[in-house]
mmCIF file of N, CA and C in Angstrom:
data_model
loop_
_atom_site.group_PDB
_atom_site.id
_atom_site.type_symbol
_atom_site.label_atom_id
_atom_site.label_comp_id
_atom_site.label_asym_id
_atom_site.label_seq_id
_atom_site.Cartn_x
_atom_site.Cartn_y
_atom_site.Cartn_z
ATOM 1 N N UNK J 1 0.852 -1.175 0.000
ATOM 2 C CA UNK J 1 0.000 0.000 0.000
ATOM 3 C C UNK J 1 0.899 1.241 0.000
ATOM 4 N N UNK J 2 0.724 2.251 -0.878
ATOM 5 C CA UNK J 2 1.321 3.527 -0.843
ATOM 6 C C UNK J 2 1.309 4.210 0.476
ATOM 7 N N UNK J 3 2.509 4.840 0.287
ATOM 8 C CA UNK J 3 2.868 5.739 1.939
ATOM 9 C C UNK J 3 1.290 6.620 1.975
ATOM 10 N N UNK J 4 1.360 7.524 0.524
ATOM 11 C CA UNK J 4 0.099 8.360 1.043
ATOM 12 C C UNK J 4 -1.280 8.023 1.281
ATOM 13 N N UNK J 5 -1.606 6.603 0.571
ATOM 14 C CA UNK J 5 -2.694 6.374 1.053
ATOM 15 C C UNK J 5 -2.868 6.127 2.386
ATOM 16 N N UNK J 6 -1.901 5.046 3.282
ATOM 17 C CA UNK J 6 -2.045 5.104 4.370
ATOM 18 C C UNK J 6 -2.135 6.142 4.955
ATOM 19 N N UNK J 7 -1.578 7.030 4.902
ATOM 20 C CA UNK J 7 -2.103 8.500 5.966
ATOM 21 C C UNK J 7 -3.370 8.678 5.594
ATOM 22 N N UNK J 8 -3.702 8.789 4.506
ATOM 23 C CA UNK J 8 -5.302 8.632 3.693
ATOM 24 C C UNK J 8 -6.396 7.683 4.558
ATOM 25 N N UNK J 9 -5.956 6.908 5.003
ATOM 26 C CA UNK J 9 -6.917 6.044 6.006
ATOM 27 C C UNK J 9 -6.761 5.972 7.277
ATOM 28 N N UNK J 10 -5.233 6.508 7.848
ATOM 29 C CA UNK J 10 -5.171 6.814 9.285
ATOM 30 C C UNK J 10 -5.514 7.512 9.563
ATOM 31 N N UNK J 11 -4.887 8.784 9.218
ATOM 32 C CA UNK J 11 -5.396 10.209 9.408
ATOM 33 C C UNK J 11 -4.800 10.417 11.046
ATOM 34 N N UNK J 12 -4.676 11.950 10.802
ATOM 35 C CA UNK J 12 -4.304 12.772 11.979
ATOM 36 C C UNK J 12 -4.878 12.007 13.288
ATOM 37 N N UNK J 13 -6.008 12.130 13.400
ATOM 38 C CA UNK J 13 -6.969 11.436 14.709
ATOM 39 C C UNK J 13 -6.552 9.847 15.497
ATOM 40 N N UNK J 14 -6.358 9.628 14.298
ATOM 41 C CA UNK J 14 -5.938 7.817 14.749
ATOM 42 C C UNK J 14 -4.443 7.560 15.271
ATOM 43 N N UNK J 15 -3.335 8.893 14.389
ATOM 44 C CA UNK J 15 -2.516 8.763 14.729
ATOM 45 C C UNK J 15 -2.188 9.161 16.325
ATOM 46 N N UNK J 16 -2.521 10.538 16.399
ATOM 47 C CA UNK J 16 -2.824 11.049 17.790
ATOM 48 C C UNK J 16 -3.488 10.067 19.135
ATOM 49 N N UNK J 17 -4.204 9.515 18.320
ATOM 50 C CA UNK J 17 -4.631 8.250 19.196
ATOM 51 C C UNK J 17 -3.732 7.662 19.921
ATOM 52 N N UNK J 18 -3.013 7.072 18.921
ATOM 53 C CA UNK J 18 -2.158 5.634 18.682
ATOM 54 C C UNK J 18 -0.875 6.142 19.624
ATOM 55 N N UNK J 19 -0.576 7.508 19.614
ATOM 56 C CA UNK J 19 0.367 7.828 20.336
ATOM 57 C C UNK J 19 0.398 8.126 21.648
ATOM 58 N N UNK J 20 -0.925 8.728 22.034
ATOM 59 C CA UNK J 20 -1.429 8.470 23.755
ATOM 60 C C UNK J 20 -1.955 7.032 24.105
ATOM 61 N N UNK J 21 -1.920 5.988 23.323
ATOM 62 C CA UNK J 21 -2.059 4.704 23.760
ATOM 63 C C UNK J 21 -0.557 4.057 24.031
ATOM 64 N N UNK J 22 0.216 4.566 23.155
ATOM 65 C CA UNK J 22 1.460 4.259 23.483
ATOM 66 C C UNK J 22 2.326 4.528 24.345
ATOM 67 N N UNK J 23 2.537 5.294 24.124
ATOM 68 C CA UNK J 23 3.285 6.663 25.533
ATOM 69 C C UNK J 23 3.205 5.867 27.145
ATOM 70 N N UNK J 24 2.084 5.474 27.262
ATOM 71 C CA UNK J 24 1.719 4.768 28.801
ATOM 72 C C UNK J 24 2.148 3.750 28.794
ATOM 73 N N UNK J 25 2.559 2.852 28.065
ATOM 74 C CA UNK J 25 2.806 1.535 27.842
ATOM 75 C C UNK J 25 4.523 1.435 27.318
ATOM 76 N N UNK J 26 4.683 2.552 27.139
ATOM 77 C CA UNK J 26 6.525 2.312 27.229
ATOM 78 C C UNK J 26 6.972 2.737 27.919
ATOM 79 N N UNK J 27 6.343 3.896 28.797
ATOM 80 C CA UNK J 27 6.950 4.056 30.258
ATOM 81 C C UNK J 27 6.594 3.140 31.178
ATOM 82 N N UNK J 28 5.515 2.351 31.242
ATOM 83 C CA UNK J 28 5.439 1.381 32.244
ATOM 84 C C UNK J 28 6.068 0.487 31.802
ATOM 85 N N UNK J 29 6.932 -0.063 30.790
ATOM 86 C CA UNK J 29 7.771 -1.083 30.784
ATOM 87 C C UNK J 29 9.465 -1.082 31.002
ATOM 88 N N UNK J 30 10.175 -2.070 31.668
ATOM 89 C CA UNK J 30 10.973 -1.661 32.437
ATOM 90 C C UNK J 30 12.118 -1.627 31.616
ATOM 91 N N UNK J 31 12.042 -2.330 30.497
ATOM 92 C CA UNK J 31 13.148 -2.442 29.413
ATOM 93 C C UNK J 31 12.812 -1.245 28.493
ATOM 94 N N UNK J 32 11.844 -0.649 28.556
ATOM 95 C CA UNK J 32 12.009 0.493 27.923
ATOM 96 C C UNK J 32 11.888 2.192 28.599
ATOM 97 N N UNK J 33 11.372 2.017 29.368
ATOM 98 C CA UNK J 33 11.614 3.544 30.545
ATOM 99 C C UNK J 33 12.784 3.903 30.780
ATOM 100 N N UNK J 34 13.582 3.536 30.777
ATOM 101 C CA UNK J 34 15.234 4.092 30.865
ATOM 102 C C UNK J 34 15.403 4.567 29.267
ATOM 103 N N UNK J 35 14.938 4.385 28.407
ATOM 104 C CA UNK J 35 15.531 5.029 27.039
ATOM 105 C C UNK J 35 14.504 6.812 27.430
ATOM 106 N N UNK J 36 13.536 6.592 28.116
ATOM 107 C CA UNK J 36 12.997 7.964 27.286
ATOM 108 C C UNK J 36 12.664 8.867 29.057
ATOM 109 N N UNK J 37 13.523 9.809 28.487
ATOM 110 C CA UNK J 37 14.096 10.661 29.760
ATOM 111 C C UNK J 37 13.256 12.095 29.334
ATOM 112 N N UNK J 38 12.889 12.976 29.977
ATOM 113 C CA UNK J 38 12.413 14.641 29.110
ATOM 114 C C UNK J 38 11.183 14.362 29.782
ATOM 115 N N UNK J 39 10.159 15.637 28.656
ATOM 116 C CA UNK J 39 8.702 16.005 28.838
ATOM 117 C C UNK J 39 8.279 14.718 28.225
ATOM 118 N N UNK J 40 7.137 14.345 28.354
ATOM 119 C CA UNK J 40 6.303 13.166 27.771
ATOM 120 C C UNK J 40 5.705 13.694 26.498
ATOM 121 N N UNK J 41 5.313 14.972 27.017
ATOM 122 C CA UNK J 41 4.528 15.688 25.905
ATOM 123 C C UNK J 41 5.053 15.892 24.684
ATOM 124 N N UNK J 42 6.578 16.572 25.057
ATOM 125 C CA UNK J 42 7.415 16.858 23.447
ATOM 126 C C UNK J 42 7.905 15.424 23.027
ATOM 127 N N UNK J 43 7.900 14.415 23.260
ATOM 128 C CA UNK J 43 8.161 13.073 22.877
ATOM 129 C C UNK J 43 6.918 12.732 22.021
ATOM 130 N N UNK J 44 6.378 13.053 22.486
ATOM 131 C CA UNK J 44 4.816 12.290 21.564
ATOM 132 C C UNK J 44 4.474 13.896 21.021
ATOM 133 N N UNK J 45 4.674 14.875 21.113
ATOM 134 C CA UNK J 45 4.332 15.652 19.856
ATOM 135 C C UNK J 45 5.227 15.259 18.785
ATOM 136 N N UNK J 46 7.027 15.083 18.783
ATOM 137 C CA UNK J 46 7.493 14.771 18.362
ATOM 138 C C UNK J 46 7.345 13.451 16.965
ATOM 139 N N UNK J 47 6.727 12.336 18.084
ATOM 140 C CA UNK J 47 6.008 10.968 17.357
ATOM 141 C C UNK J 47 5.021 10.857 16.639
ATOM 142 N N UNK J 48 4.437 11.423 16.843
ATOM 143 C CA UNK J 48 2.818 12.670 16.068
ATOM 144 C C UNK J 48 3.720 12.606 14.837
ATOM 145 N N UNK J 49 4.601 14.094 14.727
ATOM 146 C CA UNK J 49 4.757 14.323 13.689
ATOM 147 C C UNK J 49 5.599 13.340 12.712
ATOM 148 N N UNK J 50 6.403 12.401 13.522
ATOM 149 C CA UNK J 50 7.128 11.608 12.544
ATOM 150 C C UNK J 50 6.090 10.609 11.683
ATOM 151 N N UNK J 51 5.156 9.921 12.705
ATOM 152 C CA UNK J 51 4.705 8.751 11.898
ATOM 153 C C UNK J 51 3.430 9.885 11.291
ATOM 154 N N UNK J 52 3.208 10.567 11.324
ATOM 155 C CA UNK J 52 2.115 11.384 9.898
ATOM 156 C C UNK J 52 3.107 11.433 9.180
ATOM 157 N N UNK J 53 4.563 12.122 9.189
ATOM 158 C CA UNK J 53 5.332 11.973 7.658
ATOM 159 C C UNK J 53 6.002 10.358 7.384
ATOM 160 N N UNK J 54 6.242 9.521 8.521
ATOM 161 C CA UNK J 54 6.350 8.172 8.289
ATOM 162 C C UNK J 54 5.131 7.456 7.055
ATOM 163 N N UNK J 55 3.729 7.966 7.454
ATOM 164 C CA UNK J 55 3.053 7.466 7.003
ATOM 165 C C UNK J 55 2.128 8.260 5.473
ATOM 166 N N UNK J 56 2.974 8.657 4.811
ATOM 167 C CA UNK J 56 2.997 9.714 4.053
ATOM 168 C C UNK J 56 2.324 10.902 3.682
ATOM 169 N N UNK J 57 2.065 11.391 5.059
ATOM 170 C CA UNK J 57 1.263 12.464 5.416
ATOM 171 C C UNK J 57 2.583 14.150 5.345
ATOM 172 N N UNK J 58 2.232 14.764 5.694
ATOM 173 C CA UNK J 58 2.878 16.439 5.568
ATOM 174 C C UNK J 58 4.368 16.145 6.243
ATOM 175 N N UNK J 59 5.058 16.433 5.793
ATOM 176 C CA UNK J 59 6.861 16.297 6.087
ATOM 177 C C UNK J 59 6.906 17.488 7.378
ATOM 178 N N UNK J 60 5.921 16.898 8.573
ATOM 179 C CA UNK J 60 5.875 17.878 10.000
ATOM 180 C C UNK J 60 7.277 17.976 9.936
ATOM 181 N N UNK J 61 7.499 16.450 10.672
ATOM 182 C CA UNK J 61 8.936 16.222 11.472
ATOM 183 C C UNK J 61 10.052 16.872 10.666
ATOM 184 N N UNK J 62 10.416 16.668 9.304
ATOM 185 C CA UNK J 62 11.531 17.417 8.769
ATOM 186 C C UNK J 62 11.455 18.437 8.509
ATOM 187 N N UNK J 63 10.096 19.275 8.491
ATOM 188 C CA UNK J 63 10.118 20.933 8.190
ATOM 189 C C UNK J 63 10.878 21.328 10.237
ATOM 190 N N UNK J 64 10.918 20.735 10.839
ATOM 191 C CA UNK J 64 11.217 21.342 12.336
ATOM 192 C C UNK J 64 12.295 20.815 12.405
ATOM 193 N N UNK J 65 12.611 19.678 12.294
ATOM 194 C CA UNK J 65 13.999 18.899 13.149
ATOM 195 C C UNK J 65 14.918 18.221 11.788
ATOM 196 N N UNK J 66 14.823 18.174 10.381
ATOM 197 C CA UNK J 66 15.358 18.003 9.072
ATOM 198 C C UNK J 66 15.000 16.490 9.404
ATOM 199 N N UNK J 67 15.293 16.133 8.457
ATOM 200 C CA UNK J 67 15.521 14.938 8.185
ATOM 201 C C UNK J 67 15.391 13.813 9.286
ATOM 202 N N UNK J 68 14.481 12.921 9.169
ATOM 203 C CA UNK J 68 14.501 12.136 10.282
ATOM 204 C C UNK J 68 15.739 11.025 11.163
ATOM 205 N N UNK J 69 15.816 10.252 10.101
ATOM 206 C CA UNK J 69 17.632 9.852 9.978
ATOM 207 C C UNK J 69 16.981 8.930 11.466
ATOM 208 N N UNK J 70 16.381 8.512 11.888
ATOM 209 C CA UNK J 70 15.636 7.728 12.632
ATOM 210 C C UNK J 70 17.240 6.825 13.810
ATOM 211 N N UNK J 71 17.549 5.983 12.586
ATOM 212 C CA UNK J 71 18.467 5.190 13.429
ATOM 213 C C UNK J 71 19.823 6.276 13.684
ATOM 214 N N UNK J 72 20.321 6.942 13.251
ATOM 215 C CA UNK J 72 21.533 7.602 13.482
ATOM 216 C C UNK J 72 20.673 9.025 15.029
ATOM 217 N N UNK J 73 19.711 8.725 15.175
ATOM 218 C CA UNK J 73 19.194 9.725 16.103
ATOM 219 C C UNK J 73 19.142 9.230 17.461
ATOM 220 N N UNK J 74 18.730 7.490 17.081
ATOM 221 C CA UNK J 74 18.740 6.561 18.266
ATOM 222 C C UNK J 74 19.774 5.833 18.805
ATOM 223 N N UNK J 75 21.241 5.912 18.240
ATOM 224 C CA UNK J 75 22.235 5.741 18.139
ATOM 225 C C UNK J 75 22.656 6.035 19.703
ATOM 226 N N UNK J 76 22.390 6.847 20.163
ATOM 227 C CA UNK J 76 23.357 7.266 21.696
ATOM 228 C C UNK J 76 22.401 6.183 22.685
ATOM 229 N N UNK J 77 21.367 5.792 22.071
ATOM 230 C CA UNK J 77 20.462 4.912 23.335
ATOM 231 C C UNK J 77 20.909 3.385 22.887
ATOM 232 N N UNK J 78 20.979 2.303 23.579
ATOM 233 C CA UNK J 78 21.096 1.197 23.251
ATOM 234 C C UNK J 78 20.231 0.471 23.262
ATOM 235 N N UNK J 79 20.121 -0.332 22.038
ATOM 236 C CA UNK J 79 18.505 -0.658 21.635
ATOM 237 C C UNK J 79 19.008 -2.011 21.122
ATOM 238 N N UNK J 80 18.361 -3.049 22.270
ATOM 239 C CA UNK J 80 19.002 -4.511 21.683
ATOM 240 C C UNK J 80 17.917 -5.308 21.345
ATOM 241 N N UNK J 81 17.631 -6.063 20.759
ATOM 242 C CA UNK J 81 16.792 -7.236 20.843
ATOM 243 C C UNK J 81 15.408 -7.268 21.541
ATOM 244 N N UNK J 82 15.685 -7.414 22.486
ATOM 245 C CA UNK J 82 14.926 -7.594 23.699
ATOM 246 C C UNK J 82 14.149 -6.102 23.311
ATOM 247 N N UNK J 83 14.441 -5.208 23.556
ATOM 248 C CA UNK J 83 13.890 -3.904 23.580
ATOM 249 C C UNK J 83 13.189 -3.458 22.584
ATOM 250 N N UNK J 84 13.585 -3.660 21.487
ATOM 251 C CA UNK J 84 12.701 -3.672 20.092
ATOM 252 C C UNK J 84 11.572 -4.589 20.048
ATOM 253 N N UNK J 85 12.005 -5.832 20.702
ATOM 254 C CA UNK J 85 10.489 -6.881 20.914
ATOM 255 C C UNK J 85 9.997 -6.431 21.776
ATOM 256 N N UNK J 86 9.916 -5.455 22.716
ATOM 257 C CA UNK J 86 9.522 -5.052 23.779
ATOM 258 C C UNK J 86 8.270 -3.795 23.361
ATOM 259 N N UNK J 87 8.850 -3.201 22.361
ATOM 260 C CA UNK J 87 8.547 -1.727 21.926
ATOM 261 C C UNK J 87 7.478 -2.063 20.416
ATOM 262 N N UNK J 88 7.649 -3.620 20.452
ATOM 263 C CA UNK J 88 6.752 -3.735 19.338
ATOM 264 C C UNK J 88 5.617 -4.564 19.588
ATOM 265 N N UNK J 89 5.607 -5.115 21.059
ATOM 266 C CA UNK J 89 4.720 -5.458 21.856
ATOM 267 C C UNK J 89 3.788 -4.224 22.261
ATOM 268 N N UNK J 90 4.595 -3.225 22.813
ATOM 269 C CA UNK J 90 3.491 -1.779 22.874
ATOM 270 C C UNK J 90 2.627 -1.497 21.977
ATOM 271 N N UNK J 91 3.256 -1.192 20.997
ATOM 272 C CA UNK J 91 2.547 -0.817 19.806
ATOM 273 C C UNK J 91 1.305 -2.120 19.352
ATOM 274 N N UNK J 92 2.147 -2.853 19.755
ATOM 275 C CA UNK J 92 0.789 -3.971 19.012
ATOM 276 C C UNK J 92 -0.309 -3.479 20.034
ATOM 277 N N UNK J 93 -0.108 -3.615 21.121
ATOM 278 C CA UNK J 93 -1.279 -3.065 22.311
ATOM 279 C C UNK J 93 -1.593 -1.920 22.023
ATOM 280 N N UNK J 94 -0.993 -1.126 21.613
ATOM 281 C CA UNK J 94 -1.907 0.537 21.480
ATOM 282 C C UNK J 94 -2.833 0.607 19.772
ATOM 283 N N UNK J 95 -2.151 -0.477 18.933
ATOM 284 C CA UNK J 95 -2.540 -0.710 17.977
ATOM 285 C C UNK J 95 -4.222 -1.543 17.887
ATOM 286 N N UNK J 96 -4.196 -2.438 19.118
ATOM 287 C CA UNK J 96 -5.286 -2.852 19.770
ATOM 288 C C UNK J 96 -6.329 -1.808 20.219
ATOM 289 N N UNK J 97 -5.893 -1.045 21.065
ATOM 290 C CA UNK J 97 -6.460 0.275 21.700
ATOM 291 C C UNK J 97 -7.129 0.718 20.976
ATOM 292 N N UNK J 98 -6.869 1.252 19.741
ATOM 293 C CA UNK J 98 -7.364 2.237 18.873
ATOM 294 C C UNK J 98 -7.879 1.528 17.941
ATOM 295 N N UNK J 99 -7.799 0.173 17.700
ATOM 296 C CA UNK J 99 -8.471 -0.162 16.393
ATOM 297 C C UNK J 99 -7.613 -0.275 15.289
ATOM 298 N N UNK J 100 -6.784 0.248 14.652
ATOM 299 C CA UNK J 100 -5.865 0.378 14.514
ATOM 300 C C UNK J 100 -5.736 -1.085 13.409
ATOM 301 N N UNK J 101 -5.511 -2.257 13.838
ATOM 302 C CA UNK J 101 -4.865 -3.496 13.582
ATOM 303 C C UNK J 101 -6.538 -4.434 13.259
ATOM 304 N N UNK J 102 -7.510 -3.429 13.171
ATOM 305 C CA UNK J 102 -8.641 -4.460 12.485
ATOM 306 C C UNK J 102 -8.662 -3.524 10.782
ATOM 307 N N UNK J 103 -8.030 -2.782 10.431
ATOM 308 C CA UNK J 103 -7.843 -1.913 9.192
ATOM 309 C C UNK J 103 -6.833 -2.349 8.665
ATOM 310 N N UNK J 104 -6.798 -2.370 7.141
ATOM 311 C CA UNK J 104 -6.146 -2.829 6.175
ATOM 312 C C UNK J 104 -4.998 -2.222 6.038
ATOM 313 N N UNK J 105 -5.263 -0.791 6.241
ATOM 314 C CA UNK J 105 -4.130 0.331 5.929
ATOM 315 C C UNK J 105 -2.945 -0.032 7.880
ATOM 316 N N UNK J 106 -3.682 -0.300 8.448
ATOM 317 C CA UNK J 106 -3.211 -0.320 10.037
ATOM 318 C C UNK J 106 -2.636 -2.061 9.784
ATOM 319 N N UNK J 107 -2.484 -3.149 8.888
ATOM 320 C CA UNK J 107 -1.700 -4.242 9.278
ATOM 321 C C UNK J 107 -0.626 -3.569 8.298
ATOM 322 N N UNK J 108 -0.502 -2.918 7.010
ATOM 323 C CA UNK J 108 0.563 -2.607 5.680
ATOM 324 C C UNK J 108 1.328 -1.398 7.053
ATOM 325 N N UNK J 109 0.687 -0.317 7.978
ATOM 326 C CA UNK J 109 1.868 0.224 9.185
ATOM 327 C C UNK J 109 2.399 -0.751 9.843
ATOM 328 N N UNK J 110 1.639 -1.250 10.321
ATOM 329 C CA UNK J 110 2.291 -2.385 11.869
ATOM 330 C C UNK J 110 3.529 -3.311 10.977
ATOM 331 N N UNK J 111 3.510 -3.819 9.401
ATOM 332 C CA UNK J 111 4.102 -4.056 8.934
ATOM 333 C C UNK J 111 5.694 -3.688 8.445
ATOM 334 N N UNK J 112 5.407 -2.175 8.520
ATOM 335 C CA UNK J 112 6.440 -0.691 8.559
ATOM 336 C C UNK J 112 7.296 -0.971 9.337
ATOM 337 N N UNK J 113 6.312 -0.826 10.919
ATOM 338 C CA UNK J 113 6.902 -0.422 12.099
ATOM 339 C C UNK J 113 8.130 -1.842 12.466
ATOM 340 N N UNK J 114 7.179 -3.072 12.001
ATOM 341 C CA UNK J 114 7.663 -3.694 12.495
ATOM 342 C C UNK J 114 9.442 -3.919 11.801
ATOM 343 N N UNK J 115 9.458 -3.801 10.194
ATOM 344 C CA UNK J 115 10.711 -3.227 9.687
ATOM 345 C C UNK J 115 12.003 -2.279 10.442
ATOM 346 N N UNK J 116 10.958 -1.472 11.012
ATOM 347 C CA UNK J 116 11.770 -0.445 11.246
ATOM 348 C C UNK J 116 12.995 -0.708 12.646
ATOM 349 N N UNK J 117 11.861 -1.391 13.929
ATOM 350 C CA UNK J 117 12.187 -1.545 14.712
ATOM 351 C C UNK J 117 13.275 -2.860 14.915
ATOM 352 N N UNK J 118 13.635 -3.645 13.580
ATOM 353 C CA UNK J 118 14.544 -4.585 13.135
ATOM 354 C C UNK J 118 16.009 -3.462 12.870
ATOM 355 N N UNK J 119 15.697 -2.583 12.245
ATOM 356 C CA UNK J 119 16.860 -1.504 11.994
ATOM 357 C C UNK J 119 17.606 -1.140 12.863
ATOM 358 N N UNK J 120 16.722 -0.422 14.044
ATOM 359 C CA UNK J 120 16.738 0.212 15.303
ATOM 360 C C UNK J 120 17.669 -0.284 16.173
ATOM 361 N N UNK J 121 17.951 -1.983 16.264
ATOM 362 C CA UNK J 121 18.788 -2.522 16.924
ATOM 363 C C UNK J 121 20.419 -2.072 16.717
ATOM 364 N N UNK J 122 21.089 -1.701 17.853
ATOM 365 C CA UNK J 122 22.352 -1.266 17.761
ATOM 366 C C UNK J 122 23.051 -2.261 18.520
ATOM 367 N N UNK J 123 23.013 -2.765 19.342
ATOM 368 C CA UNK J 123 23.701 -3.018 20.636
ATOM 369 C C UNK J 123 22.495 -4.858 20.994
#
């Protein structure tokens, strides 16, 4: 499925969703609360804007912060195995939350994500 259609069927709302379903569920996990230190808020405004341009919606994230460059950003955190299965367990649950993973356009993301978070591994 094309990047833009999927934003075409997620849309702003679902994403916003998907990201206050998440947010709670990676700080309560113990393999992943030590990576994310700061405001909660600018983390998930942040995540907002990546996966709308992840998902080929308006280039938020690189009109503010350039270029996403995703793994060279996550680079100073150590992200092994364990933690990526950890972080893709969330998402499957917030993906649950919202509905998300009964939509056609929501298994071709979870499909994405799940790519991505194979990358992500450093350590």
């Amino acid at each position: 499925m094309r990047l833009d259609i999927l934003y075409d069927h997620i849309g702003d709302d679902r994403i916003a969703k998907l990201v206050e379903a998440f947010y709670p569920k990676v700080y309560a996990d113990p393999y992943l609360s030590p990576l994310f230190e700061g405001d909660i808020q600018e983390i998930m405004r942040k995540q907002r804007m990546f996966l709308t341009q992840f998902l080929g919606g308006p280039p938020l994230y690189s009109q503010e912060f350039g270029p996403p460059a995703m793994k060279e950003r996550h680079l100073p955190f150590e992200i092994t195995p364990k933690r990526a299965e950890c972080w893709l367990l969330c998402m499957g649950e917030a993906f649950k939350e919202t509905g998300l993973n009964k939509l056609p356009a929501g298994e071709a993301f979870f499909i994405r994500l799940r790519k991505v978070a194979g990358i992500m591994v450093n350590s």
